[in-house]
PDB file of C-alpha atoms in Angstrom:
ATOM      1  CA  ILE A  14      -7.031   4.256  11.443  1.00 97.00           C
ATOM      2  CA  GLN A  15      -6.541   7.872  12.533  1.00 98.00           C
ATOM      3  CA  LEU A  16      -3.879   8.890  15.021  1.00 98.00           C
ATOM      4  CA  THR A  17      -4.221  12.105  17.018  1.00 98.00           C
ATOM      5  CA  GLN A  18      -1.218  13.483  18.862  1.00 98.00           C
ATOM      6  CA  SER A  19      -1.353  15.903  21.762  1.00 97.00           C
ATOM      7  CA  PRO A  20      -0.261  18.488  22.408  1.00 97.00           C
ATOM      8  CA  SER A  21      -0.110  19.948  18.912  1.00 96.00           C
ATOM      9  CA  ILE A  22       2.992  21.875  19.925  1.00 96.00           C
ATOM     10  CA  LEU A  23       5.011  21.878  23.155  1.00 96.00           C
ATOM     11  CA  SER A  24       7.119  24.700  24.574  1.00 96.00           C
ATOM     12  CA  THR A  25       9.596  23.229  26.976  1.00 95.00           C
ATOM     13  CA  SER A  26      13.049  23.648  28.525  1.00 95.00           C
ATOM     14  CA  VAL A  27      16.215  21.640  28.867  1.00 96.00           C
ATOM     15  CA  GLY A  28      15.889  19.270  31.809  1.00 96.00           C
ATOM     16  CA  ASP A  29      12.091  19.061  31.655  1.00 96.00           C
ATOM     17  CA  ARG A  30      10.181  15.803  31.660  1.00 97.00           C
ATOM     18  CA  VAL A  31       8.132  15.678  28.450  1.00 97.00           C
ATOM     19  CA  THR A  32       5.149  13.498  27.601  1.00 98.00           C
ATOM     20  CA  ILE A  33       3.480  13.268  24.191  1.00 98.00           C
ATOM     21  CA  THR A  34       0.265  11.322  23.727  1.00 98.00           C
ATOM     22  CA  CYS A  35      -0.949   9.484  20.645  1.00 98.00           C
ATOM     23  CA  ARG A  36      -4.554   8.283  20.452  1.00 98.00           C
ATOM     24  CA  ALA A  37      -5.791   5.812  17.848  1.00 98.00           C
ATOM     25  CA  SER A  38      -9.315   5.868  16.446  1.00 98.00           C
ATOM     26  CA  GLN A  39      -9.548   2.118  17.053  1.00 98.00           C
ATOM     27  CA  GLY A  40      -7.555  -0.473  18.955  1.00 98.00           C
ATOM     28  CA  ILE A  41      -4.147  -1.284  17.518  1.00 98.00           C
ATOM     29  CA  SER A  42      -2.757  -3.564  20.232  1.00 97.00           C
ATOM     30  CA  SER A  43       0.903  -2.532  20.698  1.00 98.00           C
ATOM     31  CA  SER A  44       1.529  -1.800  17.017  1.00 98.00           C
ATOM     32  CA  LEU A  45       2.844   1.721  17.453  1.00 98.00           C
ATOM     33  CA  ALA A  46       6.189   3.348  16.750  1.00 98.00           C
ATOM     34  CA  TRP A  47       7.649   6.754  17.575  1.00 98.00           C
ATOM     35  CA  PHE A  48       9.945   8.775  15.312  1.00 98.00           C
ATOM     36  CA  GLN A  49      12.033  11.904  15.790  1.00 98.00           C
ATOM     37  CA  GLN A  50      12.590  14.266  12.895  1.00 98.00           C
ATOM     38  CA  LYS A  51      14.896  17.277  12.805  1.00 98.00           C
ATOM     39  CA  PRO A  52      14.542  20.000  10.144  1.00 96.00           C
ATOM     40  CA  GLY A  53      15.810  18.905   6.736  1.00 96.00           C
ATOM     41  CA  LYS A  54      16.554  15.381   7.941  1.00 97.00           C
ATOM     42  CA  ALA A  55      14.920  11.993   7.566  1.00 98.00           C
ATOM     43  CA  PRO A  56      12.922  10.625  10.496  1.00 98.00           C
ATOM     44  CA  GLU A  57      14.676   8.345  12.962  1.00 98.00           C
ATOM     45  CA  LEU A  58      13.003   5.432  14.731  1.00 98.00           C
ATOM     46  CA  LEU A  59      13.006   5.806  18.508  1.00 98.00           C
ATOM     47  CA  ILE A  60      10.578   3.181  19.776  1.00 98.00           C
ATOM     48  CA  TYR A  61       8.670   0.293  18.224  1.00 98.00           C
ATOM     49  CA  ALA A  62       6.033  -2.099  19.506  1.00 98.00           C
ATOM     50  CA  ALA A  63       4.872   0.740  21.756  1.00 98.00           C
ATOM     51  CA  SER A  64       7.643   0.359  24.332  1.00 98.00           C
ATOM     52  CA  THR A  65      10.772  -1.219  22.822  1.00 98.00           C
ATOM     53  CA  LEU A  66      13.703   1.163  22.528  1.00 98.00           C
ATOM     54  CA  GLN A  67      15.471   1.057  19.179  1.00 97.00           C
ATOM     55  CA  SER A  68      19.154   0.181  19.412  1.00 96.00           C
ATOM     56  CA  GLY A  69      21.327   3.244  19.995  1.00 96.00           C
ATOM     57  CA  VAL A  70      18.499   5.460  21.263  1.00 98.00           C
ATOM     58  CA  PRO A  71      19.229   7.077  24.654  1.00 98.00           C
ATOM     59  CA  SER A  72      17.460   5.577  27.641  1.00 98.00           C
ATOM     60  CA  ARG A  73      15.824   8.916  28.515  1.00 98.00           C
ATOM     61  CA  PHE A  74      13.283   8.018  25.819  1.00 98.00           C
ATOM     62  CA  SER A  75      10.526   5.589  26.762  1.00 98.00           C
ATOM     63  CA  GLY A  76       7.168   4.531  25.403  1.00 98.00           C
ATOM     64  CA  SER A  77       4.085   2.975  26.899  1.00 98.00           C
ATOM     65  CA  GLY A  78       0.492   2.116  26.130  1.00 98.00           C
ATOM     66  CA  SER A  79      -1.632  -0.328  24.218  1.00 98.00           C
ATOM     67  CA  GLY A  80      -5.001  -0.405  22.539  1.00 97.00           C
ATOM     68  CA  THR A  81      -5.877   3.187  21.725  1.00 98.00           C
ATOM     69  CA  GLU A  82      -3.684   5.338  23.967  1.00 98.00           C
ATOM     70  CA  PHE A  83       0.079   5.640  23.870  1.00 98.00           C
ATOM     71  CA  THR A  84       2.709   7.929  25.337  1.00 98.00           C
ATOM     72  CA  LEU A  85       6.255   8.932  24.519  1.00 98.00           C
ATOM     73  CA  THR A  86       8.208  10.237  27.481  1.00 98.00           C
ATOM     74  CA  ILE A  87      11.544  12.018  27.539  1.00 98.00           C
ATOM     75  CA  SER A  88      12.724  11.914  31.134  1.00 97.00           C
ATOM     76  CA  SER A  89      15.098  14.895  31.004  1.00 96.00           C
ATOM     77  CA  LEU A  90      15.090  16.917  27.826  1.00 97.00           C
ATOM     78  CA  GLN A  91      18.472  17.535  26.209  1.00 96.00           C
ATOM     79  CA  PRO A  92      19.297  20.294  23.692  1.00 95.00           C
ATOM     80  CA  GLU A  93      19.510  17.772  20.850  1.00 96.00           C
ATOM     81  CA  ASP A  94      15.952  16.595  21.567  1.00 97.00           C
ATOM     82  CA  PHE A  95      14.284  19.715  20.179  1.00 95.00           C
ATOM     83  CA  ALA A  96      12.640  18.224  17.105  1.00 97.00           C
ATOM     84  CA  THR A  97       9.253  17.041  15.847  1.00 98.00           C
ATOM     85  CA  TYR A  98       7.926  13.704  17.072  1.00 98.00           C
ATOM     86  CA  TYR A  99       5.544  11.451  15.146  1.00 98.00           C
ATOM     87  CA  CYS A 100       3.678   8.296  16.057  1.00 98.00           C
ATOM     88  CA  LEU A 101       2.943   5.620  13.445  1.00 98.00           C
ATOM     89  CA  GLN A 102       0.479   2.751  13.615  1.00 98.00           C
ATOM     90  CA  ASN A 103       1.646  -0.439  11.906  1.00 97.00           C
ATOM     91  CA  ASN A 104      -1.251  -2.617  12.962  1.00 97.00           C
ATOM     92  CA  SER A 105      -3.049  -2.605   9.621  1.00 96.00           C
ATOM     93  CA  TYR A 106      -2.693  -1.146   6.163  1.00 96.00           C
ATOM     94  CA  PRO A 107      -2.715   1.622   5.229  1.00 97.00           C
ATOM     95  CA  PHE A 108      -0.238   2.627   7.918  1.00 98.00           C
ATOM     96  CA  THR A 109      -0.859   6.092   9.300  1.00 98.00           C
ATOM     97  CA  PHE A 110       1.170   8.760  11.081  1.00 98.00           C
ATOM     98  CA  GLY A 111       0.020  11.204  13.701  1.00 98.00           C
ATOM     99  CA  GLN A 112       0.160  14.861  12.718  1.00 98.00           C
ATOM    100  CA  GLY A 113       3.395  15.454  14.638  1.00 98.00           C
ATOM    101  CA  THR A 114       4.320  17.319  17.827  1.00 98.00           C
ATOM    102  CA  PRO A 115       7.099  19.909  17.538  1.00 98.00           C
ATOM    103  CA  LEU A 116       9.089  20.649  20.682  1.00 97.00           C
ATOM    104  CA  GLU A 117      10.022  24.290  20.982  1.00 94.00           C
ATOM    105  CA  ILE A 118      12.398  25.995  23.354  1.00 89.00           C
ATOM    106  CA  LYS A 119      10.454  27.915  25.994  1.00 87.00           C
TER     107      LYS A 119
ATOM    108  CA  GLN B  11      27.620   1.505   6.560  1.00 87.00           C
ATOM    109  CA  VAL B  12      23.922   0.803   5.990  1.00 88.00           C
ATOM    110  CA  GLN B  13      22.673   3.174   3.351  1.00 93.00           C
ATOM    111  CA  LEU B  14      19.550   3.864   1.317  1.00 97.00           C
ATOM    112  CA  VAL B  15      19.866   6.425  -1.481  1.00 98.00           C
ATOM    113  CA  GLU B  16      16.840   7.771  -3.331  1.00 98.00           C
ATOM    114  CA  SER B  17      16.979   9.237  -6.818  1.00 98.00           C
ATOM    115  CA  GLY B  18      14.686  10.188  -9.670  1.00 98.00           C
ATOM    116  CA  GLY B  19      13.007  13.236  -8.202  1.00 97.00           C
ATOM    117  CA  GLY B  20      12.491  16.415 -10.171  1.00 98.00           C
ATOM    118  CA  VAL B  21       9.983  18.909 -11.523  1.00 98.00           C
ATOM    119  CA  VAL B  22       7.128  17.486 -13.583  1.00 98.00           C
ATOM    120  CA  GLN B  23       3.854  18.813 -14.959  1.00 98.00           C
ATOM    121  CA  PRO B  24       0.506  17.620 -13.622  1.00 98.00           C
ATOM    122  CA  GLY B  25      -0.673  14.437 -15.309  1.00 98.00           C
ATOM    123  CA  ARG B  26       2.832  13.272 -16.160  1.00 98.00           C
ATOM    124  CA  SER B  27       4.821  10.351 -14.727  1.00 98.00           C
ATOM    125  CA  LEU B  28       8.001   9.891 -12.741  1.00 98.00           C
ATOM    126  CA  ARG B  29       9.872   6.866 -11.393  1.00 98.00           C
ATOM    127  CA  LEU B  30      11.771   7.008  -8.143  1.00 98.00           C
ATOM    128  CA  SER B  31      14.525   4.591  -7.192  1.00 98.00           C
ATOM    129  CA  CYS B  32      16.035   3.651  -3.854  1.00 98.00           C
ATOM    130  CA  ALA B  33      19.395   1.863  -3.879  1.00 98.00           C
ATOM    131  CA  ALA B  34      20.422  -0.114  -0.816  1.00 97.00           C
ATOM    132  CA  SER B  35      23.931  -0.928   0.328  1.00 93.00           C
ATOM    133  CA  ALA B  36      25.306  -2.781   3.347  1.00 89.00           C
ATOM    134  CA  PHE B  37      21.700  -3.649   4.092  1.00 86.00           C
ATOM    135  CA  THR B  38      19.816  -6.946   4.045  1.00 90.00           C
ATOM    136  CA  PHE B  39      17.528  -5.613   1.348  1.00 95.00           C
ATOM    137  CA  SER B  40      16.119  -8.942   0.214  1.00 95.00           C
ATOM    138  CA  ASN B  41      14.920  -9.736   3.758  1.00 95.00           C
ATOM    139  CA  SER B  42      13.270  -6.384   4.413  1.00 96.00           C
ATOM    140  CA  GLY B  43       9.838  -4.965   3.816  1.00 97.00           C
ATOM    141  CA  MET B  44      10.359  -1.648   2.051  1.00 98.00           C
ATOM    142  CA  HIS B  45       8.261   1.487   2.368  1.00 98.00           C
ATOM    143  CA  TRP B  46       7.853   4.857   0.697  1.00 98.00           C
ATOM    144  CA  VAL B  47       6.928   7.781   2.943  1.00 98.00           C
ATOM    145  CA  ARG B  48       6.474  11.358   1.781  1.00 98.00           C
ATOM    146  CA  GLN B  49       6.408  14.803   3.331  1.00 98.00           C
ATOM    147  CA  ALA B  50       4.828  17.790   1.613  1.00 98.00           C
ATOM    148  CA  PRO B  51       6.521  21.165   2.222  1.00 97.00           C
ATOM    149  CA  GLY B  52       5.918  22.281   5.799  1.00 97.00           C
ATOM    150  CA  LYS B  53       3.659  19.297   6.513  1.00 98.00           C
ATOM    151  CA  GLY B  54       3.830  16.032   8.412  1.00 98.00           C
ATOM    152  CA  LEU B  55       4.798  12.557   7.325  1.00 98.00           C
ATOM    153  CA  GLU B  56       2.486  10.527   5.075  1.00 98.00           C
ATOM    154  CA  TRP B  57       2.933   6.801   4.554  1.00 98.00           C
ATOM    155  CA  VAL B  58       2.637   5.994   0.820  1.00 98.00           C
ATOM    156  CA  ALA B  59       3.242   2.305   0.108  1.00 98.00           C
ATOM    157  CA  VAL B  60       4.916  -0.924   1.213  1.00 98.00           C
ATOM    158  CA  ILE B  61       6.191  -4.038  -0.541  1.00 98.00           C
ATOM    159  CA  SER B  62       7.031  -7.315   1.168  1.00 97.00           C
ATOM    160  CA  SER B  63      10.534  -8.758   1.057  1.00 97.00           C
ATOM    161  CA  ASP B  64       9.757 -11.072  -1.861  1.00 96.00           C
ATOM    162  CA  GLY B  65       7.565  -8.559  -3.667  1.00 96.00           C
ATOM    163  CA  SER B  66       4.424 -10.663  -3.388  1.00 97.00           C
ATOM    164  CA  HIS B  67       2.426  -8.233  -1.232  1.00 98.00           C
ATOM    165  CA  LYS B  68       1.891  -4.535  -1.867  1.00 98.00           C
ATOM    166  CA  TYR B  69      -0.270  -1.983  -0.067  1.00 98.00           C
ATOM    167  CA  TYR B  70      -0.955   1.680  -0.793  1.00 98.00           C
ATOM    168  CA  ALA B  71      -2.348   4.799   0.821  1.00 98.00           C
ATOM    169  CA  ASP B  72      -5.783   5.697  -0.519  1.00 97.00           C
ATOM    170  CA  SER B  73      -4.361   8.974  -1.846  1.00 98.00           C
ATOM    171  CA  VAL B  74      -2.099   7.163  -4.348  1.00 98.00           C
ATOM    172  CA  LYS B  75      -3.934   3.895  -5.001  1.00 98.00           C
ATOM    173  CA  GLY B  76      -4.375   3.272  -8.711  1.00 98.00           C
ATOM    174  CA  ARG B  77      -1.768   5.906  -9.658  1.00 98.00           C
ATOM    175  CA  PHE B  78       1.431   4.735  -7.938  1.00 98.00           C
ATOM    176  CA  THR B  79       3.092   1.313  -8.175  1.00 98.00           C
ATOM    177  CA  ILE B  80       5.753   0.032  -5.813  1.00 98.00           C
ATOM    178  CA  SER B  81       8.180  -2.633  -6.991  1.00 98.00           C
ATOM    179  CA  ARG B  82      11.603  -4.031  -6.174  1.00 98.00           C
ATOM    180  CA  ASP B  83      14.517  -5.839  -7.760  1.00 97.00           C
ATOM    181  CA  ASN B  84      16.269  -7.899  -5.109  1.00 97.00           C
ATOM    182  CA  SER B  85      19.067  -8.794  -7.528  1.00 96.00           C
ATOM    183  CA  ARG B  86      19.893  -5.095  -7.792  1.00 96.00           C
ATOM    184  CA  ASN B  87      19.051  -4.188  -4.160  1.00 97.00           C
ATOM    185  CA  THR B  88      16.758  -1.503  -5.524  1.00 98.00           C
ATOM    186  CA  LEU B  89      13.260  -0.296  -4.686  1.00 98.00           C
ATOM    187  CA  TYR B  90      11.093   1.644  -7.117  1.00 98.00           C
ATOM    188  CA  LEU B  91       8.037   3.877  -7.060  1.00 98.00           C
ATOM    189  CA  GLN B  92       6.319   4.453 -10.403  1.00 98.00           C
ATOM    190  CA  MET B  93       4.171   7.560 -10.096  1.00 98.00           C
ATOM    191  CA  ASN B  94       1.584   8.173 -12.821  1.00 98.00           C
ATOM    192  CA  SER B  95      -1.088  10.854 -13.256  1.00 98.00           C
ATOM    193  CA  LEU B  96       0.810  13.136 -10.893  1.00 98.00           C
ATOM    194  CA  ARG B  97      -1.068  15.909  -9.109  1.00 98.00           C
ATOM    195  CA  VAL B  98       0.075  19.160  -7.541  1.00 98.00           C
ATOM    196  CA  GLU B  99      -0.662  17.624  -4.130  1.00 98.00           C
ATOM    197  CA  ASP B 100       1.937  14.888  -4.779  1.00 98.00           C
ATOM    198  CA  THR B 101       4.642  17.522  -4.344  1.00 98.00           C
ATOM    199  CA  ALA B 102       6.826  16.288  -1.464  1.00 98.00           C
ATOM    200  CA  VAL B 103      10.100  14.852  -0.327  1.00 98.00           C
ATOM    201  CA  TYR B 104       9.895  11.097  -0.857  1.00 98.00           C
ATOM    202  CA  TYR B 105      11.770   8.817   1.540  1.00 98.00           C
ATOM    203  CA  CYS B 106      12.370   5.112   1.249  1.00 98.00           C
ATOM    204  CA  ALA B 107      12.617   3.124   4.469  1.00 98.00           C
ATOM    205  CA  GLY B 108      13.554  -0.445   5.239  1.00 96.00           C
ATOM    206  CA  ASP B 109      11.382  -2.029   7.916  1.00 94.00           C
ATOM    207  CA  MET B 110      10.864   1.561   9.067  1.00 93.00           C
ATOM    208  CA  ASP B 111      14.212   1.578  10.898  1.00 94.00           C
ATOM    209  CA  VAL B 112      16.587   2.480   8.054  1.00 96.00           C
ATOM    210  CA  TRP B 113      15.796   5.602   6.040  1.00 98.00           C
ATOM    211  CA  GLY B 114      17.232   7.360   3.038  1.00 98.00           C
ATOM    212  CA  LYS B 115      17.768  11.121   2.894  1.00 98.00           C
ATOM    213  CA  GLY B 116      14.894  11.631   0.463  1.00 98.00           C
ATOM    214  CA  THR B 117      14.362  12.895  -3.070  1.00 98.00           C
ATOM    215  CA  THR B 118      12.206  15.905  -3.940  1.00 98.00           C
ATOM    216  CA  VAL B 119       9.281  15.704  -6.351  1.00 98.00           C
ATOM    217  CA  THR B 120       7.645  18.931  -7.499  1.00 98.00           C
ATOM    218  CA  VAL B 121       4.482  18.775  -9.579  1.00 98.00           C
ATOM    219  CA  SER B 122       3.799  22.118 -11.155  1.00 97.00           C
ATOM    220  CA  SER B 123       2.678  23.588 -14.444  1.00 94.00           C
TER     221      SER B 123
END
């Protein structure tokens, strides 16, 4: 199963509302997770089962979607949110990641 | 606190082998499915392999199938990745992850002649 994220890169500012899309090449129900990765660090789980917020993750992060189209939304971007975001499908093996969407400061 | 620590990375020639380890502490290791994920320099994340909590089920990415073997020792709270017939394109930081919500800091594997 291939995952395609858009946009490929996003230039944005503190306070902006940000939406990243992840499209699956076939239906995966709600079996999608979102990760944040900062340079030189391990990824961190933000959202699983498409829309469930991982414990400890700020409520400005939210996820939605099912089937083949999913979105990650950050309601008001904070300075610590500039990072690369990845989606992961865990519907069937082999699991696959999207190619990643880096957020850059505009 | 919950911790996963990878080890065993290094520089190795193409065609050689390497075994990675991932030691878990303060973590319900024996109840968790464990994954290896890698990241080549400057590239995105690539899922590599998974093993079920009791070790009875294992799945691999097509890129490593037949060359890599995932295993675990629940008595030692340790996950392994045996990597054989290494290729230049296996060069990456290798992370272990428990149920995809607990991650180690990674260990670097460089395959080069």
